[in-house]
Amino acid sequence: MRYALIVDDEVLIRRKVSEILQLYGFEHFLEAENGQQAVELAVQHQPLLVVMDVTMPVMDGLTAAEKISSSAPAPLVLLTGNADRQTIETACRSGVLSYVVKPFSAEQLCAAVDLAVHQFMALSDLRERVRKLEDTLETRKQVEKAKGLLMLQGLSEAEAYRKLQKLAMSKRKTLREIAEAVLLMAD
């Protein structure tokens, strides 16, 4: 289901945002009136979008945004009457991807949502690519270490690598798993 989490201590603002997001294509809405509720709902339901006010009771929107970004990542749009530099800088550090100043129109909110979703997808793609590159680098390190151990036993570099490859194929394991096993046996 396409959940959007709307967080504002004013019921009328939450209603306005949900009406706009319905036109945008969201079907189901979660609502919270403070940052603490927002964090709990985000962790529990993993919404596709979070639209949140800055100034709220219990926990402010910036603190909630930071917690949501770390535990239940989603595109975050901030609603606020504060357009000061400090708030914007804090919002950026908190994982907010777009910003709308109250009072806002449907067009402004939709533009902010488009921007947040686009930025979130780009960041998610980059994070995944970094994760894959880190995994590839770690695999390479393990394979190089295992080759080094095999070379100490008199094999050439090519022979050591081919031996690791053959073991991986015969055992139906990844090259990294075989390299790690070779390293464990050497310890």
PDB file of N, CA and C in Angstrom, residues 13-80:
ATOM      1  N   ILE A  13      -4.335  21.361   8.983  1.00  0.00           N
ATOM      2  CA  ILE A  13      -3.157  21.226   8.106  1.00  0.00           C
ATOM      3  C   ILE A  13      -3.019  19.774   7.651  1.00  0.00           C
ATOM      4  N   ARG A  14      -3.178  18.841   8.579  1.00  0.00           N
ATOM      5  CA  ARG A  14      -3.093  17.419   8.211  1.00  0.00           C
ATOM      6  C   ARG A  14      -4.143  17.084   7.161  1.00  0.00           C
ATOM      7  N   ARG A  15      -5.342  17.600   7.337  1.00  0.00           N
ATOM      8  CA  ARG A  15      -6.428  17.332   6.382  1.00  0.00           C
ATOM      9  C   ARG A  15      -6.087  17.912   5.007  1.00  0.00           C
ATOM     10  N   LYS A  16      -5.592  19.157   4.983  1.00  0.00           N
ATOM     11  CA  LYS A  16      -5.228  19.799   3.716  1.00  0.00           C
ATOM     12  C   LYS A  16      -4.136  19.006   2.996  1.00  0.00           C
ATOM     13  N   VAL A  17      -3.126  18.592   3.738  1.00  0.00           N
ATOM     14  CA  VAL A  17      -2.029  17.817   3.143  1.00  0.00           C
ATOM     15  C   VAL A  17      -2.546  16.488   2.597  1.00  0.00           C
ATOM     16  N   SER A  18      -3.403  15.795   3.342  1.00  0.00           N
ATOM     17  CA  SER A  18      -3.917  14.509   2.861  1.00  0.00           C
ATOM     18  C   SER A  18      -4.760  14.691   1.596  1.00  0.00           C
ATOM     19  N   GLU A  19      -5.543  15.768   1.498  1.00  0.00           N
ATOM     20  CA  GLU A  19      -6.327  16.026   0.285  1.00  0.00           C
ATOM     21  C   GLU A  19      -5.417  16.260  -0.917  1.00  0.00           C
ATOM     22  N   ILE A  20      -4.345  17.007  -0.715  1.00  0.00           N
ATOM     23  CA  ILE A  20      -3.397  17.264  -1.798  1.00  0.00           C
ATOM     24  C   ILE A  20      -2.699  15.971  -2.209  1.00  0.00           C
ATOM     25  N   LEU A  21      -2.293  15.180  -1.221  1.00  0.00           N
ATOM     26  CA  LEU A  21      -1.579  13.936  -1.529  1.00  0.00           C
ATOM     27  C   LEU A  21      -2.491  12.894  -2.177  1.00  0.00           C
ATOM     28  N   GLN A  22      -3.779  12.955  -1.926  1.00  0.00           N
ATOM     29  CA  GLN A  22      -4.722  12.076  -2.628  1.00  0.00           C
ATOM     30  C   GLN A  22      -4.692  12.376  -4.112  1.00  0.00           C
ATOM     31  N   LEU A  23      -4.672  13.643  -4.457  1.00  0.00           N
ATOM     32  CA  LEU A  23      -4.579  14.040  -5.865  1.00  0.00           C
ATOM     33  C   LEU A  23      -3.245  13.598  -6.465  1.00  0.00           C
ATOM     34  N   TYR A  24      -2.259  13.529  -5.627  1.00  0.00           N
ATOM     35  CA  TYR A  24      -0.919  13.113  -6.045  1.00  0.00           C
ATOM     36  C   TYR A  24      -0.856  11.599  -6.270  1.00  0.00           C
ATOM     37  N   GLY A  25      -1.814  10.852  -5.707  1.00  0.00           N
ATOM     38  CA  GLY A  25      -1.854   9.411  -5.925  1.00  0.00           C
ATOM     39  C   GLY A  25      -1.712   8.559  -4.679  1.00  0.00           C
ATOM     40  N   PHE A  26      -1.570   9.172  -3.523  1.00  0.00           N
ATOM     41  CA  PHE A  26      -1.483   8.388  -2.294  1.00  0.00           C
ATOM     42  C   PHE A  26      -2.873   7.929  -1.884  1.00  0.00           C
ATOM     43  N   GLU A  27      -2.953   6.697  -1.396  1.00  0.00           N
ATOM     44  CA  GLU A  27      -4.238   6.086  -1.077  1.00  0.00           C
ATOM     45  C   GLU A  27      -4.488   5.993   0.427  1.00  0.00           C
ATOM     46  N   HIS A  28      -3.448   5.840   1.202  1.00  0.00           N
ATOM     47  CA  HIS A  28      -3.587   5.631   2.644  1.00  0.00           C
ATOM     48  C   HIS A  28      -2.690   6.608   3.391  1.00  0.00           C
ATOM     49  N   PHE A  29      -3.215   7.077   4.516  1.00  0.00           N
ATOM     50  CA  PHE A  29      -2.496   8.081   5.282  1.00  0.00           C
ATOM     51  C   PHE A  29      -2.388   7.680   6.739  1.00  0.00           C
ATOM     52  N   LEU A  30      -1.232   7.957   7.276  1.00  0.00           N
ATOM     53  CA  LEU A  30      -1.008   7.835   8.704  1.00  0.00           C
ATOM     54  C   LEU A  30      -0.868   9.256   9.207  1.00  0.00           C
ATOM     55  N   GLU A  31      -1.426   9.534  10.360  1.00  0.00           N
ATOM     56  CA  GLU A  31      -1.340  10.889  10.895  1.00  0.00           C
ATOM     57  C   GLU A  31      -0.765  10.860  12.298  1.00  0.00           C
ATOM     58  N   ALA A  32       0.034  11.880  12.563  1.00  0.00           N
ATOM     59  CA  ALA A  32       0.614  12.050  13.900  1.00  0.00           C
ATOM     60  C   ALA A  32       0.551  13.523  14.247  1.00  0.00           C
ATOM     61  N   GLU A  33       0.438  13.798  15.539  1.00  0.00           N
ATOM     62  CA  GLU A  33       0.361  15.197  15.965  1.00  0.00           C
ATOM     63  C   GLU A  33       1.634  15.682  16.650  1.00  0.00           C
ATOM     64  N   ASN A  34       2.622  14.782  16.779  1.00  0.00           N
ATOM     65  CA  ASN A  34       3.912  15.203  17.337  1.00  0.00           C
ATOM     66  C   ASN A  34       5.018  14.312  16.778  1.00  0.00           C
ATOM     67  N   GLY A  35       6.239  14.752  16.988  1.00  0.00           N
ATOM     68  CA  GLY A  35       7.386  14.042  16.429  1.00  0.00           C
ATOM     69  C   GLY A  35       7.571  12.638  16.961  1.00  0.00           C
ATOM     70  N   GLN A  36       7.288  12.422  18.228  1.00  0.00           N
ATOM     71  CA  GLN A  36       7.439  11.089  18.811  1.00  0.00           C
ATOM     72  C   GLN A  36       6.501  10.094  18.142  1.00  0.00           C
ATOM     73  N   GLN A  37       5.247  10.488  17.949  1.00  0.00           N
ATOM     74  CA  GLN A  37       4.291   9.621  17.244  1.00  0.00           C
ATOM     75  C   GLN A  37       4.768   9.370  15.812  1.00  0.00           C
ATOM     76  N   ALA A  38       5.313  10.393  15.186  1.00  0.00           N
ATOM     77  CA  ALA A  38       5.799  10.256  13.810  1.00  0.00           C
ATOM     78  C   ALA A  38       6.886   9.198  13.707  1.00  0.00           C
ATOM     79  N   VAL A  39       7.831   9.238  14.617  1.00  0.00           N
ATOM     80  CA  VAL A  39       8.925   8.260  14.601  1.00  0.00           C
ATOM     81  C   VAL A  39       8.367   6.852  14.793  1.00  0.00           C
ATOM     82  N   GLU A  40       7.483   6.689  15.747  1.00  0.00           N
ATOM     83  CA  GLU A  40       6.889   5.364  16.007  1.00  0.00           C
ATOM     84  C   GLU A  40       6.132   4.846  14.793  1.00  0.00           C
ATOM     85  N   LEU A  41       5.314   5.695  14.165  1.00  0.00           N
ATOM     86  CA  LEU A  41       4.547   5.282  12.992  1.00  0.00           C
ATOM     87  C   LEU A  41       5.460   4.984  11.799  1.00  0.00           C
ATOM     88  N   ALA A  42       6.489   5.788  11.623  1.00  0.00           N
ATOM     89  CA  ALA A  42       7.412   5.569  10.505  1.00  0.00           C
ATOM     90  C   ALA A  42       8.136   4.236  10.640  1.00  0.00           C
ATOM     91  N   VAL A  43       8.594   3.934  11.839  1.00  0.00           N
ATOM     92  CA  VAL A  43       9.301   2.664  12.066  1.00  0.00           C
ATOM     93  C   VAL A  43       8.345   1.488  11.869  1.00  0.00           C
ATOM     94  N   GLN A  44       7.136   1.627  12.343  1.00  0.00           N
ATOM     95  CA  GLN A  44       6.160   0.541  12.269  1.00  0.00           C
ATOM     96  C   GLN A  44       5.638   0.314  10.855  1.00  0.00           C
ATOM     97  N   HIS A  45       5.378   1.392  10.087  1.00  0.00           N
ATOM     98  CA  HIS A  45       4.679   1.254   8.799  1.00  0.00           C
ATOM     99  C   HIS A  45       5.536   1.530   7.562  1.00  0.00           C
ATOM    100  N   GLN A  46       6.748   2.062   7.730  1.00  0.00           N
ATOM    101  CA  GLN A  46       7.639   2.356   6.600  1.00  0.00           C
ATOM    102  C   GLN A  46       6.915   3.112   5.469  1.00  0.00           C
ATOM    103  N   PRO A  47       6.457   4.328   5.729  1.00  0.00           N
ATOM    104  CA  PRO A  47       5.711   5.071   4.701  1.00  0.00           C
ATOM    105  C   PRO A  47       6.588   5.418   3.501  1.00  0.00           C
ATOM    106  N   LEU A  48       5.933   5.677   2.367  1.00  0.00           N
ATOM    107  CA  LEU A  48       6.652   6.066   1.165  1.00  0.00           C
ATOM    108  C   LEU A  48       7.002   7.547   1.150  1.00  0.00           C
ATOM    109  N   LEU A  49       6.356   8.310   2.034  1.00  0.00           N
ATOM    110  CA  LEU A  49       6.578   9.746   2.094  1.00  0.00           C
ATOM    111  C   LEU A  49       6.243  10.239   3.498  1.00  0.00           C
ATOM    112  N   VAL A  50       7.011  11.217   3.971  1.00  0.00           N
ATOM    113  CA  VAL A  50       6.714  11.857   5.256  1.00  0.00           C
ATOM    114  C   VAL A  50       6.646  13.361   5.009  1.00  0.00           C
ATOM    115  N   VAL A  51       5.499  13.952   5.375  1.00  0.00           N
ATOM    116  CA  VAL A  51       5.329  15.402   5.318  1.00  0.00           C
ATOM    117  C   VAL A  51       5.138  15.840   6.758  1.00  0.00           C
ATOM    118  N   MET A  52       6.045  16.708   7.238  1.00  0.00           N
ATOM    119  CA  MET A  52       6.074  16.980   8.675  1.00  0.00           C
ATOM    120  C   MET A  52       6.308  18.456   8.976  1.00  0.00           C
ATOM    121  N   ASP A  53       5.613  18.921  10.001  1.00  0.00           N
ATOM    122  CA  ASP A  53       5.794  20.277  10.515  1.00  0.00           C
ATOM    123  C   ASP A  53       7.067  20.320  11.356  1.00  0.00           C
ATOM    124  N   VAL A  54       7.616  21.526  11.517  1.00  0.00           N
ATOM    125  CA  VAL A  54       8.806  21.686  12.348  1.00  0.00           C
ATOM    126  C   VAL A  54       8.427  21.839  13.817  1.00  0.00           C
ATOM    127  N   THR A  55       7.522  22.748  14.095  1.00  0.00           N
ATOM    128  CA  THR A  55       7.202  23.095  15.476  1.00  0.00           C
ATOM    129  C   THR A  55       6.025  22.267  15.966  1.00  0.00           C
ATOM    130  N   MET A  56       6.316  21.321  16.857  1.00  0.00           N
ATOM    131  CA  MET A  56       5.290  20.435  17.405  1.00  0.00           C
ATOM    132  C   MET A  56       5.614  20.122  18.860  1.00  0.00           C
ATOM    133  N   PRO A  57       4.610  19.696  19.597  1.00  0.00           N
ATOM    134  CA  PRO A  57       4.862  19.295  20.985  1.00  0.00           C
ATOM    135  C   PRO A  57       5.594  17.954  21.059  1.00  0.00           C
ATOM    136  N   VAL A  58       6.068  17.617  22.211  1.00  0.00           N
ATOM    137  CA  VAL A  58       6.764  16.364  22.565  1.00  0.00           C
ATOM    138  C   VAL A  58       8.126  16.267  21.884  1.00  0.00           C
ATOM    139  N   MET A  59       8.159  16.228  20.546  1.00  0.00           N
ATOM    140  CA  MET A  59       9.416  16.180  19.801  1.00  0.00           C
ATOM    141  C   MET A  59       9.237  17.028  18.549  1.00  0.00           C
ATOM    142  N   ASP A  60      10.180  17.936  18.309  1.00  0.00           N
ATOM    143  CA  ASP A  60      10.055  18.802  17.134  1.00  0.00           C
ATOM    144  C   ASP A  60      10.297  18.015  15.846  1.00  0.00           C
ATOM    145  N   GLY A  61       9.900  18.597  14.729  1.00  0.00           N
ATOM    146  CA  GLY A  61      10.000  17.924  13.440  1.00  0.00           C
ATOM    147  C   GLY A  61      11.414  17.651  12.984  1.00  0.00           C
ATOM    148  N   LEU A  62      12.349  18.507  13.337  1.00  0.00           N
ATOM    149  CA  LEU A  62      13.735  18.294  12.921  1.00  0.00           C
ATOM    150  C   LEU A  62      14.363  17.101  13.633  1.00  0.00           C
ATOM    151  N   THR A  63      14.091  16.980  14.920  1.00  0.00           N
ATOM    152  CA  THR A  63      14.586  15.830  15.678  1.00  0.00           C
ATOM    153  C   THR A  63      13.938  14.549  15.170  1.00  0.00           C
ATOM    154  N   ALA A  64      12.628  14.618  14.936  1.00  0.00           N
ATOM    155  CA  ALA A  64      11.901  13.448  14.407  1.00  0.00           C
ATOM    156  C   ALA A  64      12.424  13.071  13.022  1.00  0.00           C
ATOM    157  N   ALA A  65      12.702  14.070  12.184  1.00  0.00           N
ATOM    158  CA  ALA A  65      13.223  13.805  10.838  1.00  0.00           C
ATOM    159  C   ALA A  65      14.552  13.061  10.904  1.00  0.00           C
ATOM    160  N   GLU A  66      15.405  13.472  11.823  1.00  0.00           N
ATOM    161  CA  GLU A  66      16.702  12.811  11.973  1.00  0.00           C
ATOM    162  C   GLU A  66      16.521  11.352  12.395  1.00  0.00           C
ATOM    163  N   LYS A  67      15.614  11.101  13.333  1.00  0.00           N
ATOM    164  CA  LYS A  67      15.369   9.735  13.796  1.00  0.00           C
ATOM    165  C   LYS A  67      14.731   8.882  12.699  1.00  0.00           C
ATOM    166  N   ILE A  68      13.798   9.461  11.963  1.00  0.00           N
ATOM    167  CA  ILE A  68      13.157   8.719  10.864  1.00  0.00           C
ATOM    168  C   ILE A  68      14.177   8.413   9.780  1.00  0.00           C
ATOM    169  N   SER A  69      15.025   9.368   9.436  1.00  0.00           N
ATOM    170  CA  SER A  69      16.038   9.155   8.397  1.00  0.00           C
ATOM    171  C   SER A  69      16.978   8.008   8.732  1.00  0.00           C
ATOM    172  N   SER A  70      17.272   7.850  10.016  1.00  0.00           N
ATOM    173  CA  SER A  70      18.206   6.789  10.399  1.00  0.00           C
ATOM    174  C   SER A  70      17.527   5.439  10.600  1.00  0.00           C
ATOM    175  N   SER A  71      16.259   5.418  10.983  1.00  0.00           N
ATOM    176  CA  SER A  71      15.622   4.130  11.288  1.00  0.00           C
ATOM    177  C   SER A  71      14.578   3.682  10.274  1.00  0.00           C
ATOM    178  N   ALA A  72      13.970   4.594   9.528  1.00  0.00           N
ATOM    179  CA  ALA A  72      12.946   4.242   8.538  1.00  0.00           C
ATOM    180  C   ALA A  72      13.032   5.225   7.373  1.00  0.00           C
ATOM    181  N   PRO A  73      14.108   5.160   6.596  1.00  0.00           N
ATOM    182  CA  PRO A  73      14.327   6.158   5.553  1.00  0.00           C
ATOM    183  C   PRO A  73      13.138   6.298   4.595  1.00  0.00           C
ATOM    184  N   ALA A  74      12.789   7.538   4.309  1.00  0.00           N
ATOM    185  CA  ALA A  74      11.714   7.877   3.383  1.00  0.00           C
ATOM    186  C   ALA A  74      11.944   9.307   2.927  1.00  0.00           C
ATOM    187  N   PRO A  75      11.377   9.690   1.783  1.00  0.00           N
ATOM    188  CA  PRO A  75      11.457  11.098   1.386  1.00  0.00           C
ATOM    189  C   PRO A  75      10.775  11.964   2.443  1.00  0.00           C
ATOM    190  N   LEU A  76      11.465  12.974   2.928  1.00  0.00           N
ATOM    191  CA  LEU A  76      10.944  13.847   3.979  1.00  0.00           C
ATOM    192  C   LEU A  76      10.738  15.255   3.442  1.00  0.00           C
ATOM    193  N   VAL A  77       9.504  15.749   3.594  1.00  0.00           N
ATOM    194  CA  VAL A  77       9.173  17.124   3.227  1.00  0.00           C
ATOM    195  C   VAL A  77       8.817  17.854   4.511  1.00  0.00           C
ATOM    196  N   LEU A  78       9.431  18.988   4.725  1.00  0.00           N
ATOM    197  CA  LEU A  78       9.205  19.764   5.931  1.00  0.00           C
ATOM    198  C   LEU A  78       8.228  20.900   5.648  1.00  0.00           C
ATOM    199  N   LEU A  79       7.236  21.039   6.519  1.00  0.00           N
ATOM    200  CA  LEU A  79       6.290  22.154   6.468  1.00  0.00           C
ATOM    201  C   LEU A  79       6.629  23.083   7.618  1.00  0.00           C
ATOM    202  N   THR A  80       6.752  24.357   7.326  1.00  0.00           N
ATOM    203  CA  THR A  80       7.091  25.257   8.421  1.00  0.00           C
ATOM    204  C   THR A  80       6.785  26.705   8.094  1.00  0.00           C
TER     205      THR A  80
END
